[in-house]
PDB file of C-alpha atoms in Angstrom:
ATOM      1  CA  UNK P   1      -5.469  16.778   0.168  1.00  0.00           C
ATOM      2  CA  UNK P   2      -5.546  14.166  -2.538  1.00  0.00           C
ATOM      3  CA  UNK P   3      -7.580  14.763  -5.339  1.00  0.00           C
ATOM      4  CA  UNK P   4      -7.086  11.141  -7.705  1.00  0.00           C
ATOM      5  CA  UNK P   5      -6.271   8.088  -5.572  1.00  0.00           C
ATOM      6  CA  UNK P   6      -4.705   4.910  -6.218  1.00  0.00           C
ATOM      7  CA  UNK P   7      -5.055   1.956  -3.762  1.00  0.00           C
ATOM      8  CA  UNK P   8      -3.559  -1.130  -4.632  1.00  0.00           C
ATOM      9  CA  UNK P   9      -4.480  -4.448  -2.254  1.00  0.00           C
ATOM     10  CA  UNK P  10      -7.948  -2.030  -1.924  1.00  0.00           C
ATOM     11  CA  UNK P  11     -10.196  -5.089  -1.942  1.00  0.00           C
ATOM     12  CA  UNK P  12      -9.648  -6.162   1.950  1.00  0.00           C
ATOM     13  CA  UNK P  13      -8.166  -5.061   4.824  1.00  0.00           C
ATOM     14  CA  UNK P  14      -5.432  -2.057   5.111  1.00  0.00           C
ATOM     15  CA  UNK P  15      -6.921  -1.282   1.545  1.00  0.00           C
ATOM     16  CA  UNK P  16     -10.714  -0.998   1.753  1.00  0.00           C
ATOM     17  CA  UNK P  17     -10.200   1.055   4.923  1.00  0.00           C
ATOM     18  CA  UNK P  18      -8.229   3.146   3.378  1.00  0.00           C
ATOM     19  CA  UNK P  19     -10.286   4.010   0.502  1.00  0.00           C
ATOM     20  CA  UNK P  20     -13.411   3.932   2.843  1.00  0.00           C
ATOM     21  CA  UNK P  21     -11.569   7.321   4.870  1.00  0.00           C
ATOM     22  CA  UNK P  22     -10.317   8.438   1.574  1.00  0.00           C
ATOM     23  CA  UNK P  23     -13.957   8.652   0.245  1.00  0.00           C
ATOM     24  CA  UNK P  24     -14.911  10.753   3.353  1.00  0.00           C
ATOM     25  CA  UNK P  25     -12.455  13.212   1.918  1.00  0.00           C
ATOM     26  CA  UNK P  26     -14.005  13.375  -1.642  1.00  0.00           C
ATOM     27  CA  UNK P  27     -11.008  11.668  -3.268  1.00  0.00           C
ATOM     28  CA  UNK P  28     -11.232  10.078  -6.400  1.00  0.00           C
ATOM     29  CA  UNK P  29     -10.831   6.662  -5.821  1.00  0.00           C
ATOM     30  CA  UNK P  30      -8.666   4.002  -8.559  1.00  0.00           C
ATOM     31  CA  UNK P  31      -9.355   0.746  -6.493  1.00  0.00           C
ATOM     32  CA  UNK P  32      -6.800  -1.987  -7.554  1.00  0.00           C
ATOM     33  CA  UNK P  33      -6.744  -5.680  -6.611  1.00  0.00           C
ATOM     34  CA  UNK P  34      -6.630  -9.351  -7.825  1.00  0.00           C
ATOM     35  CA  UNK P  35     -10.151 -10.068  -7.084  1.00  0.00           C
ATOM     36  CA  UNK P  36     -13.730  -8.072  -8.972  1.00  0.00           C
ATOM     37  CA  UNK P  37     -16.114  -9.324  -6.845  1.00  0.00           C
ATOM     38  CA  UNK P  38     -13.632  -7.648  -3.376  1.00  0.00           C
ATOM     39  CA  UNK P  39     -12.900  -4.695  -4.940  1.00  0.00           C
ATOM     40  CA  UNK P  40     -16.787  -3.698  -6.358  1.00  0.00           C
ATOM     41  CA  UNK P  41     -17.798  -4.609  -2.715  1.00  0.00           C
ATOM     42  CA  UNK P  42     -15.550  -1.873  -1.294  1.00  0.00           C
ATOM     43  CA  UNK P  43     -16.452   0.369  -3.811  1.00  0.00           C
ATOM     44  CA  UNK P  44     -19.978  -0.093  -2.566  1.00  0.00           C
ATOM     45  CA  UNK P  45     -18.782   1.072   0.747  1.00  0.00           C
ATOM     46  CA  UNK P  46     -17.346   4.076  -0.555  1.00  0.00           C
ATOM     47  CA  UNK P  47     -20.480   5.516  -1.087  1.00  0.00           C
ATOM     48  CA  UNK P  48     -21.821   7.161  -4.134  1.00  0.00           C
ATOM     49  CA  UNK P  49     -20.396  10.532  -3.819  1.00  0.00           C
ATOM     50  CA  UNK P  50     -17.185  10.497  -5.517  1.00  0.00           C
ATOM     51  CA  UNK P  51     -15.856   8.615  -8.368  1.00  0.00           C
ATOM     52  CA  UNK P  52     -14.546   4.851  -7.981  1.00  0.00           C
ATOM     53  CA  UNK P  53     -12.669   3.114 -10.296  1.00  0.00           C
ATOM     54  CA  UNK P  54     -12.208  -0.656 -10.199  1.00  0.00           C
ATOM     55  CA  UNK P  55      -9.289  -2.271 -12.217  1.00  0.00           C
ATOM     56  CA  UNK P  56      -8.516  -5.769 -11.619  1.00  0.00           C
ATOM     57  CA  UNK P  57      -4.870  -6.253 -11.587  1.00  0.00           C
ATOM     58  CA  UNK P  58      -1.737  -7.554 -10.208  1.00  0.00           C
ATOM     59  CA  UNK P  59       0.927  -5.647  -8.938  1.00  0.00           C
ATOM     60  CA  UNK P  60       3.689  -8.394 -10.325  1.00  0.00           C
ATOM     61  CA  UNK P  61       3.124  -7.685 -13.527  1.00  0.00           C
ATOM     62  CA  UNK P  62       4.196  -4.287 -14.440  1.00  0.00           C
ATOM     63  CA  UNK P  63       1.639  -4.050 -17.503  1.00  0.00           C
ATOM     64  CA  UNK P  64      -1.307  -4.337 -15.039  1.00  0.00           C
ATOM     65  CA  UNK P  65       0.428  -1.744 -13.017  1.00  0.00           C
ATOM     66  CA  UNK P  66       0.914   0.610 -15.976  1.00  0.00           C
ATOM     67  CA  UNK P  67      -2.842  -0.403 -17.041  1.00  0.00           C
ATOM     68  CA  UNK P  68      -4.157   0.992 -13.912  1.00  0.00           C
ATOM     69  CA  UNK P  69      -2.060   4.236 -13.319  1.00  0.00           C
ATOM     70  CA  UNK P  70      -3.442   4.920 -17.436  1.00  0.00           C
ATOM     71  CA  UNK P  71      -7.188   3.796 -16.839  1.00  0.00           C
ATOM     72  CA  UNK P  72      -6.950   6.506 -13.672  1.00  0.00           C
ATOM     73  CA  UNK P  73      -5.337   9.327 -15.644  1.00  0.00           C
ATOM     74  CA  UNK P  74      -8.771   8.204 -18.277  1.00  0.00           C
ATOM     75  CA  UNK P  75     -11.587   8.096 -15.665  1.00  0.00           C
ATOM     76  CA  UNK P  76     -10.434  10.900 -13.234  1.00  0.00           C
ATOM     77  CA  UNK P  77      -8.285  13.357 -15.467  1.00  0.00           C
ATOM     78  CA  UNK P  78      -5.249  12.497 -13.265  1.00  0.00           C
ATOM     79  CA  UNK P  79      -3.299  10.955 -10.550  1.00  0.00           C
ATOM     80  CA  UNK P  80      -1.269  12.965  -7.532  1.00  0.00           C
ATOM     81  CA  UNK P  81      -1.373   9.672  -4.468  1.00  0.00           C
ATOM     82  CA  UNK P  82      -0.435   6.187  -4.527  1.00  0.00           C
ATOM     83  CA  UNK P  83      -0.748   3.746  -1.964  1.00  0.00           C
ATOM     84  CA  UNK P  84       0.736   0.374  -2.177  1.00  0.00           C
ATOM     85  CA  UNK P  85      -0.901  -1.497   0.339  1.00  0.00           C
ATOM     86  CA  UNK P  86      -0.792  -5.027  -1.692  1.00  0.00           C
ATOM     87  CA  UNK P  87       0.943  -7.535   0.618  1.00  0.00           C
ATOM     88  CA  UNK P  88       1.840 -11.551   1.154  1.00  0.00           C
ATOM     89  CA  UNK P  89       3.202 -13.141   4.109  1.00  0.00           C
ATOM     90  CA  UNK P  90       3.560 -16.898   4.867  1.00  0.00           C
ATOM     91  CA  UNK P  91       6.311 -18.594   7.335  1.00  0.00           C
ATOM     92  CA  UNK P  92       9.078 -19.655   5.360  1.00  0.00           C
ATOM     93  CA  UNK P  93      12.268 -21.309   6.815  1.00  0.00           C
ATOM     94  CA  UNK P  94      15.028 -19.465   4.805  1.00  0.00           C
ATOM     95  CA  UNK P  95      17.367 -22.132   4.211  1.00  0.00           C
ATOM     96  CA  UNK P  96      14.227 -24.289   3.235  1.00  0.00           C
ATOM     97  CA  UNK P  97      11.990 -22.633   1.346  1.00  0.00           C
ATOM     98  CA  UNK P  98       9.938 -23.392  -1.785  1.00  0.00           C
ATOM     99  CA  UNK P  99      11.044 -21.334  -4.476  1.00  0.00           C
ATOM    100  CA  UNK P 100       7.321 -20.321  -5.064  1.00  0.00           C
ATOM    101  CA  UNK P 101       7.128 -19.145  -1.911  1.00  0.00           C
ATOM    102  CA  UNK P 102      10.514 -16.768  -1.770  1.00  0.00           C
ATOM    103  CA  UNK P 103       9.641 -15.314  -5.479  1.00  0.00           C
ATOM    104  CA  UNK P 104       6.019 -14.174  -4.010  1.00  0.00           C
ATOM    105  CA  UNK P 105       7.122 -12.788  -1.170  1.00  0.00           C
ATOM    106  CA  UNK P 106       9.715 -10.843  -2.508  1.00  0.00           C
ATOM    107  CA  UNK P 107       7.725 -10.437  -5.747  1.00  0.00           C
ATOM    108  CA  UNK P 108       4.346  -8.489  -3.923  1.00  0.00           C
ATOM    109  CA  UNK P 109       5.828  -6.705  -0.531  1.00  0.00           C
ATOM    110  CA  UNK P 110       9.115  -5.734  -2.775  1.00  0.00           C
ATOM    111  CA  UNK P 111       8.915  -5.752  -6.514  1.00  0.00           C
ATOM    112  CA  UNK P 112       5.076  -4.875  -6.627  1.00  0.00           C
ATOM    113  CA  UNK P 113       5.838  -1.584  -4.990  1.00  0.00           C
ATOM    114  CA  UNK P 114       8.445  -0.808  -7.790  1.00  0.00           C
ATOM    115  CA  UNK P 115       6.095  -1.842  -9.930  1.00  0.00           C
ATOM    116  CA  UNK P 116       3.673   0.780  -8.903  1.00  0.00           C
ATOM    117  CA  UNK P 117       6.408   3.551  -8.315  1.00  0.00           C
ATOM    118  CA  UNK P 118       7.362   3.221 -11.661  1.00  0.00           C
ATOM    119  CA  UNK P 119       3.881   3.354 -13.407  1.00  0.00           C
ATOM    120  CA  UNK P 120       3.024   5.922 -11.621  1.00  0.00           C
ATOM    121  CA  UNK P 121       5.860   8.039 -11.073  1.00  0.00           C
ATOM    122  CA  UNK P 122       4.983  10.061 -14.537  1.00  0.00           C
ATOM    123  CA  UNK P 123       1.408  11.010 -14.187  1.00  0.00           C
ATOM    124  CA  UNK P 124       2.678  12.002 -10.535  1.00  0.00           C
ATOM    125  CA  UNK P 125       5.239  14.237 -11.458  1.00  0.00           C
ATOM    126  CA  UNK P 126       2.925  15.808 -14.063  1.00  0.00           C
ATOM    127  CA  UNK P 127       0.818  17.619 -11.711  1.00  0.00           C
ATOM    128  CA  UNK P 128       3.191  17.755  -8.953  1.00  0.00           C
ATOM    129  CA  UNK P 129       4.682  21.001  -7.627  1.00  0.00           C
ATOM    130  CA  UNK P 130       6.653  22.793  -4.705  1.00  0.00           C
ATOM    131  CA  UNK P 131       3.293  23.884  -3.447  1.00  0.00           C
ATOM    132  CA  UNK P 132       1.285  20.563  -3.446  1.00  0.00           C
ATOM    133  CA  UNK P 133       3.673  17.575  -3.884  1.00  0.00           C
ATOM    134  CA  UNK P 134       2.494  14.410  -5.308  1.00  0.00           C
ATOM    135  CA  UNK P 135       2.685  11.737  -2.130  1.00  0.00           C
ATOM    136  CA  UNK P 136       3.555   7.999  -2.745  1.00  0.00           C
ATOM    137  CA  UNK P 137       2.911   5.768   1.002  1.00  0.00           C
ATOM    138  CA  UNK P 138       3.566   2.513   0.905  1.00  0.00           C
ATOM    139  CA  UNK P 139       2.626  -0.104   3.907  1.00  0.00           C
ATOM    140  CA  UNK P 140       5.628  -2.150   5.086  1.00  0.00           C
ATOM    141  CA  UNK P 141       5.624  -4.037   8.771  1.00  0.00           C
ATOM    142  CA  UNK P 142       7.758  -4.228  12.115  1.00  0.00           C
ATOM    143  CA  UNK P 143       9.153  -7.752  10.908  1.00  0.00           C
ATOM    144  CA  UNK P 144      11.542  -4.874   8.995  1.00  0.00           C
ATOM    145  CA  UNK P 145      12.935  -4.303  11.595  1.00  0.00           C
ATOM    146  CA  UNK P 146      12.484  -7.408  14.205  1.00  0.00           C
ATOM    147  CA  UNK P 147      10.904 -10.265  12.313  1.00  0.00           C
ATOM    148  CA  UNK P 148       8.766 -13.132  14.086  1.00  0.00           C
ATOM    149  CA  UNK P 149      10.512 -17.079  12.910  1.00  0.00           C
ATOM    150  CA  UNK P 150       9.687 -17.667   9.787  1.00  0.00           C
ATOM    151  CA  UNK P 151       8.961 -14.181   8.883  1.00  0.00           C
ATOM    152  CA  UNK P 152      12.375 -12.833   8.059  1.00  0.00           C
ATOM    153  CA  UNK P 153      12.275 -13.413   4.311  1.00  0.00           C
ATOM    154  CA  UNK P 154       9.262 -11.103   4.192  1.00  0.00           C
ATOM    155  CA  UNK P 155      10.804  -8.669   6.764  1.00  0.00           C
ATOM    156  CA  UNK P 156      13.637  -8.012   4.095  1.00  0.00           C
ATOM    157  CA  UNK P 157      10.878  -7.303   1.885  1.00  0.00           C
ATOM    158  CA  UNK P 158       9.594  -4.982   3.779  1.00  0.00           C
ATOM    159  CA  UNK P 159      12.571  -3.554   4.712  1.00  0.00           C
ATOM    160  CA  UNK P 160      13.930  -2.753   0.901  1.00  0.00           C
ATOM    161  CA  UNK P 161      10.178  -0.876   1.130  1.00  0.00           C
ATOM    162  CA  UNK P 162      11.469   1.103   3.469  1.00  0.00           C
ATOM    163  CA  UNK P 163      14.605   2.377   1.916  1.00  0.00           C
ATOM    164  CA  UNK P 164      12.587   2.849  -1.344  1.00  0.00           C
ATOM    165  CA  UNK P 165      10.216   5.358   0.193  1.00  0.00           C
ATOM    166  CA  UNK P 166      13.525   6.900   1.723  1.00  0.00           C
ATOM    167  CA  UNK P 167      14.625   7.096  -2.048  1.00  0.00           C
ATOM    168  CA  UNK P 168      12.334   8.843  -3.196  1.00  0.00           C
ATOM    169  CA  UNK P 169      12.445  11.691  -0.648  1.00  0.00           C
ATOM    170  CA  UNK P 170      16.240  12.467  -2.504  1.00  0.00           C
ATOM    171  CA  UNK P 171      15.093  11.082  -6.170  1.00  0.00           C
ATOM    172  CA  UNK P 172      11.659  12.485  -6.298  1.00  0.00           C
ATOM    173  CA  UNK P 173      12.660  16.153  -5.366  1.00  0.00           C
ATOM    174  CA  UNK P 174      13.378  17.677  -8.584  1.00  0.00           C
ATOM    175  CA  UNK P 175       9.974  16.080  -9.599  1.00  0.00           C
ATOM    176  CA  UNK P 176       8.302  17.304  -6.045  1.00  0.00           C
ATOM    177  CA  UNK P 177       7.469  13.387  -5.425  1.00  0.00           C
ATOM    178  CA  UNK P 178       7.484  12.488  -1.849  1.00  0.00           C
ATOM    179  CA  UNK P 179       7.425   8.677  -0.343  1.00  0.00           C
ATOM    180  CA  UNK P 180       6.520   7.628   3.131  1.00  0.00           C
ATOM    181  CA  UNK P 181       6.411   4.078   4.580  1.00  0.00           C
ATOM    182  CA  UNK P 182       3.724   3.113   7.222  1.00  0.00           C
ATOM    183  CA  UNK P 183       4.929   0.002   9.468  1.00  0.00           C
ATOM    184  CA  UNK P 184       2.163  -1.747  11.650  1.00  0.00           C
ATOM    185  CA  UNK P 185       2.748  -4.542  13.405  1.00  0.00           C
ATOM    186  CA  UNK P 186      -0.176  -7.157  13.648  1.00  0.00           C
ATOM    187  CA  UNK P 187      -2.896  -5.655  11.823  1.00  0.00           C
ATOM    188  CA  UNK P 188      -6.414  -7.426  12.599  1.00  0.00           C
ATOM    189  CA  UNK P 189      -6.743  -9.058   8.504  1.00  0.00           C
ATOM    190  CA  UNK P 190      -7.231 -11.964   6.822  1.00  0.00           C
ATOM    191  CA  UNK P 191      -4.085 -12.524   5.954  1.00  0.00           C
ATOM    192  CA  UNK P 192      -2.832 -11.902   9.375  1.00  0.00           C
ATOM    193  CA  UNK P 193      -5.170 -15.012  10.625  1.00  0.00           C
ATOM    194  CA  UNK P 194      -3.673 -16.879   7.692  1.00  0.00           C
ATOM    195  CA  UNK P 195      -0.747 -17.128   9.862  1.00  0.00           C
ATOM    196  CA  UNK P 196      -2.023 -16.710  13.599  1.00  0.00           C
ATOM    197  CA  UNK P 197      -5.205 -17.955  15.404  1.00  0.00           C
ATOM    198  CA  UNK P 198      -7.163 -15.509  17.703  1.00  0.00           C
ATOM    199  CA  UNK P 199      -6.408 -18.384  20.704  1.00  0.00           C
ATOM    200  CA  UNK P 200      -2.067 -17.273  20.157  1.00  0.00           C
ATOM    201  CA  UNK P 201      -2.837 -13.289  19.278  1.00  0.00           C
ATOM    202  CA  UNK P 202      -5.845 -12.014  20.280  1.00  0.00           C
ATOM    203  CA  UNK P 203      -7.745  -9.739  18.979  1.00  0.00           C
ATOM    204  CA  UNK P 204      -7.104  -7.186  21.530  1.00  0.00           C
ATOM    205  CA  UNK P 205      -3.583  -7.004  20.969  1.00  0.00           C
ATOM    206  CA  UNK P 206      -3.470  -5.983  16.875  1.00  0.00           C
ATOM    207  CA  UNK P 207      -4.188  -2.557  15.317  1.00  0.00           C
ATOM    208  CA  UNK P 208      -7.290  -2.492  13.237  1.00  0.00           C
ATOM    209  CA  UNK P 209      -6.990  -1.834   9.440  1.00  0.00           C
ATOM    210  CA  UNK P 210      -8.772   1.599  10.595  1.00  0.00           C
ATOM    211  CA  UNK P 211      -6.304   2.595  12.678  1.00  0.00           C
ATOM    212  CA  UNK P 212      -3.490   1.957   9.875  1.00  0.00           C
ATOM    213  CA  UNK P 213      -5.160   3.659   7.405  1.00  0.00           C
ATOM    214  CA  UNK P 214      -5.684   6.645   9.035  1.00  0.00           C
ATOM    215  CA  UNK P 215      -1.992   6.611   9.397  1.00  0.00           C
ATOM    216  CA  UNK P 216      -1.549   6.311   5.413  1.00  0.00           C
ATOM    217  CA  UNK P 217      -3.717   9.507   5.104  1.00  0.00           C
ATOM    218  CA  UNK P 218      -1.893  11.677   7.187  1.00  0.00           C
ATOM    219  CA  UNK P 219       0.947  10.754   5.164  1.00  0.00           C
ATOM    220  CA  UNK P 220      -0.374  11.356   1.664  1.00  0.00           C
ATOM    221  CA  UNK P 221      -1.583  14.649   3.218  1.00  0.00           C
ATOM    222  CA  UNK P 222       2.093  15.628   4.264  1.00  0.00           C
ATOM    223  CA  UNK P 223       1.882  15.077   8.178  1.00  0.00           C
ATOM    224  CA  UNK P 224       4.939  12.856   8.497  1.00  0.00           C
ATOM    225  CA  UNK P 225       8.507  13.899   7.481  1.00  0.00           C
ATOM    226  CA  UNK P 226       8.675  12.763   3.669  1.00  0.00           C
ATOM    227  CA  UNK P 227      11.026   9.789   3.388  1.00  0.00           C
ATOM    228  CA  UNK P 228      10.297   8.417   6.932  1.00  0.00           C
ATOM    229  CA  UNK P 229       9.270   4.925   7.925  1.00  0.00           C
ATOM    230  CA  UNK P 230       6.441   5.598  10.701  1.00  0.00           C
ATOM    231  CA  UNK P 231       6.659   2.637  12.686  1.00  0.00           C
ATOM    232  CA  UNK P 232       2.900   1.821  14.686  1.00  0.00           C
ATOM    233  CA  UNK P 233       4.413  -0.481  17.662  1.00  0.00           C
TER     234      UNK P 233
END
């Protein structure tokens, strides 16, 4: 079970569920996201039972990564989970794309997770042991494997996320780090209705961020096969 916590993307969606069910565990919570006003509202959720940390950060820059994984080691006296659960998606014709556009995909769904690997990948191997491993899940997506139009630039993305977390099973054993990746397809969010009204994908037909999350916990507890991508059709 985790003890310390860290969500990134924890102010919506896959995020705040997940620290909502993490809560009902007693977990230490280090709540990590672009936006205060987000993350102190799903703090609030949380309930007042357990200790929540809010850092305002971006996983792009590795110094507010590093900031975080420090300011949790500070408040909570360590850190043995990390969830990267920070995403971006937008349709993007490959052979036409904005150059703003390719660097942030690749840059959150790819290059954040690294980010957060990295920065944490110390304080995790500090308390980790054969006994109780530290657990790194990260969320990817189906377009890694079979990518709507317009979605295969982020599908790579996601797909390097996947061969990351199956990196780590090999390069975090000495350290007894383990790395999953969770791979929903449409997941009822924001940023999913960015992209697609409720009239072309209805409601009915995505997973809930609920659902997902739950998922992500049984991972970071050691239910799935470390270095597996656990694909939610």
């Amino acid at each position: 079970m985790p003890d310390s916590l860290l969500i990134t993307g924890a102010g919506s969606g896959i995020g705040r569920a997940l620290a909502i069910h993490a809560a009902k565990h007693h977990t230490h919570l280090t709540l990590m996201g672009r936006r205060v006003d987000q993350l102190a509202e799903t703090a609030s959720l949380c309930g007042r039972d357990i200790g929540v940390l809010c850092v305002p950060g971006d996983v792009t820059q590795l110094d507010d990564c590093h900031n975080a994984c420090q300011l949790a080691l500070d408040t909570h006296g360590k850190l043995d989970s990390l969830a990267c659960v920070a995403g971006y998606a937008k349709f993007i014709n490959l052979f036409n794309a904005d150059e703003t556009d390719v660097s942030q995909t690749l840059n959150v769904n790819l290059l954040g997770v690294l980010n957060m690997v990295r920065s944490a990948w110390r304080p995790l191997q500090d308390v980790a042991s054969a006994t109780k491993p530290a657990r790194i899940a990260a969320v990817s997506s189906m377009a890694s494997k079979d990518p709507f139009i317009g979605l295969g630039l982020y599908g790579a993305a996601k797909a390097g996320v996947n061969l990351l977390m199956r990196a780590i099973k090999d390069d975090g054993a000495a350290a007894h780090i383990e790395g999953y990746s969770i791979a929903p397809g449409a997941v009822e969010t924001d940023m999913l209705r960015d992209l697609v009204s409720k009239n072309d994908l209805p409601e009915s037909e995505t997973t809930t961020p609920a659902q997902v999350a739950e998922v992500i916990w049984r991972c970071l507890i050691g239910d799935h096969e470390n270095g597996s991508t656990v694909w939610l059709d």
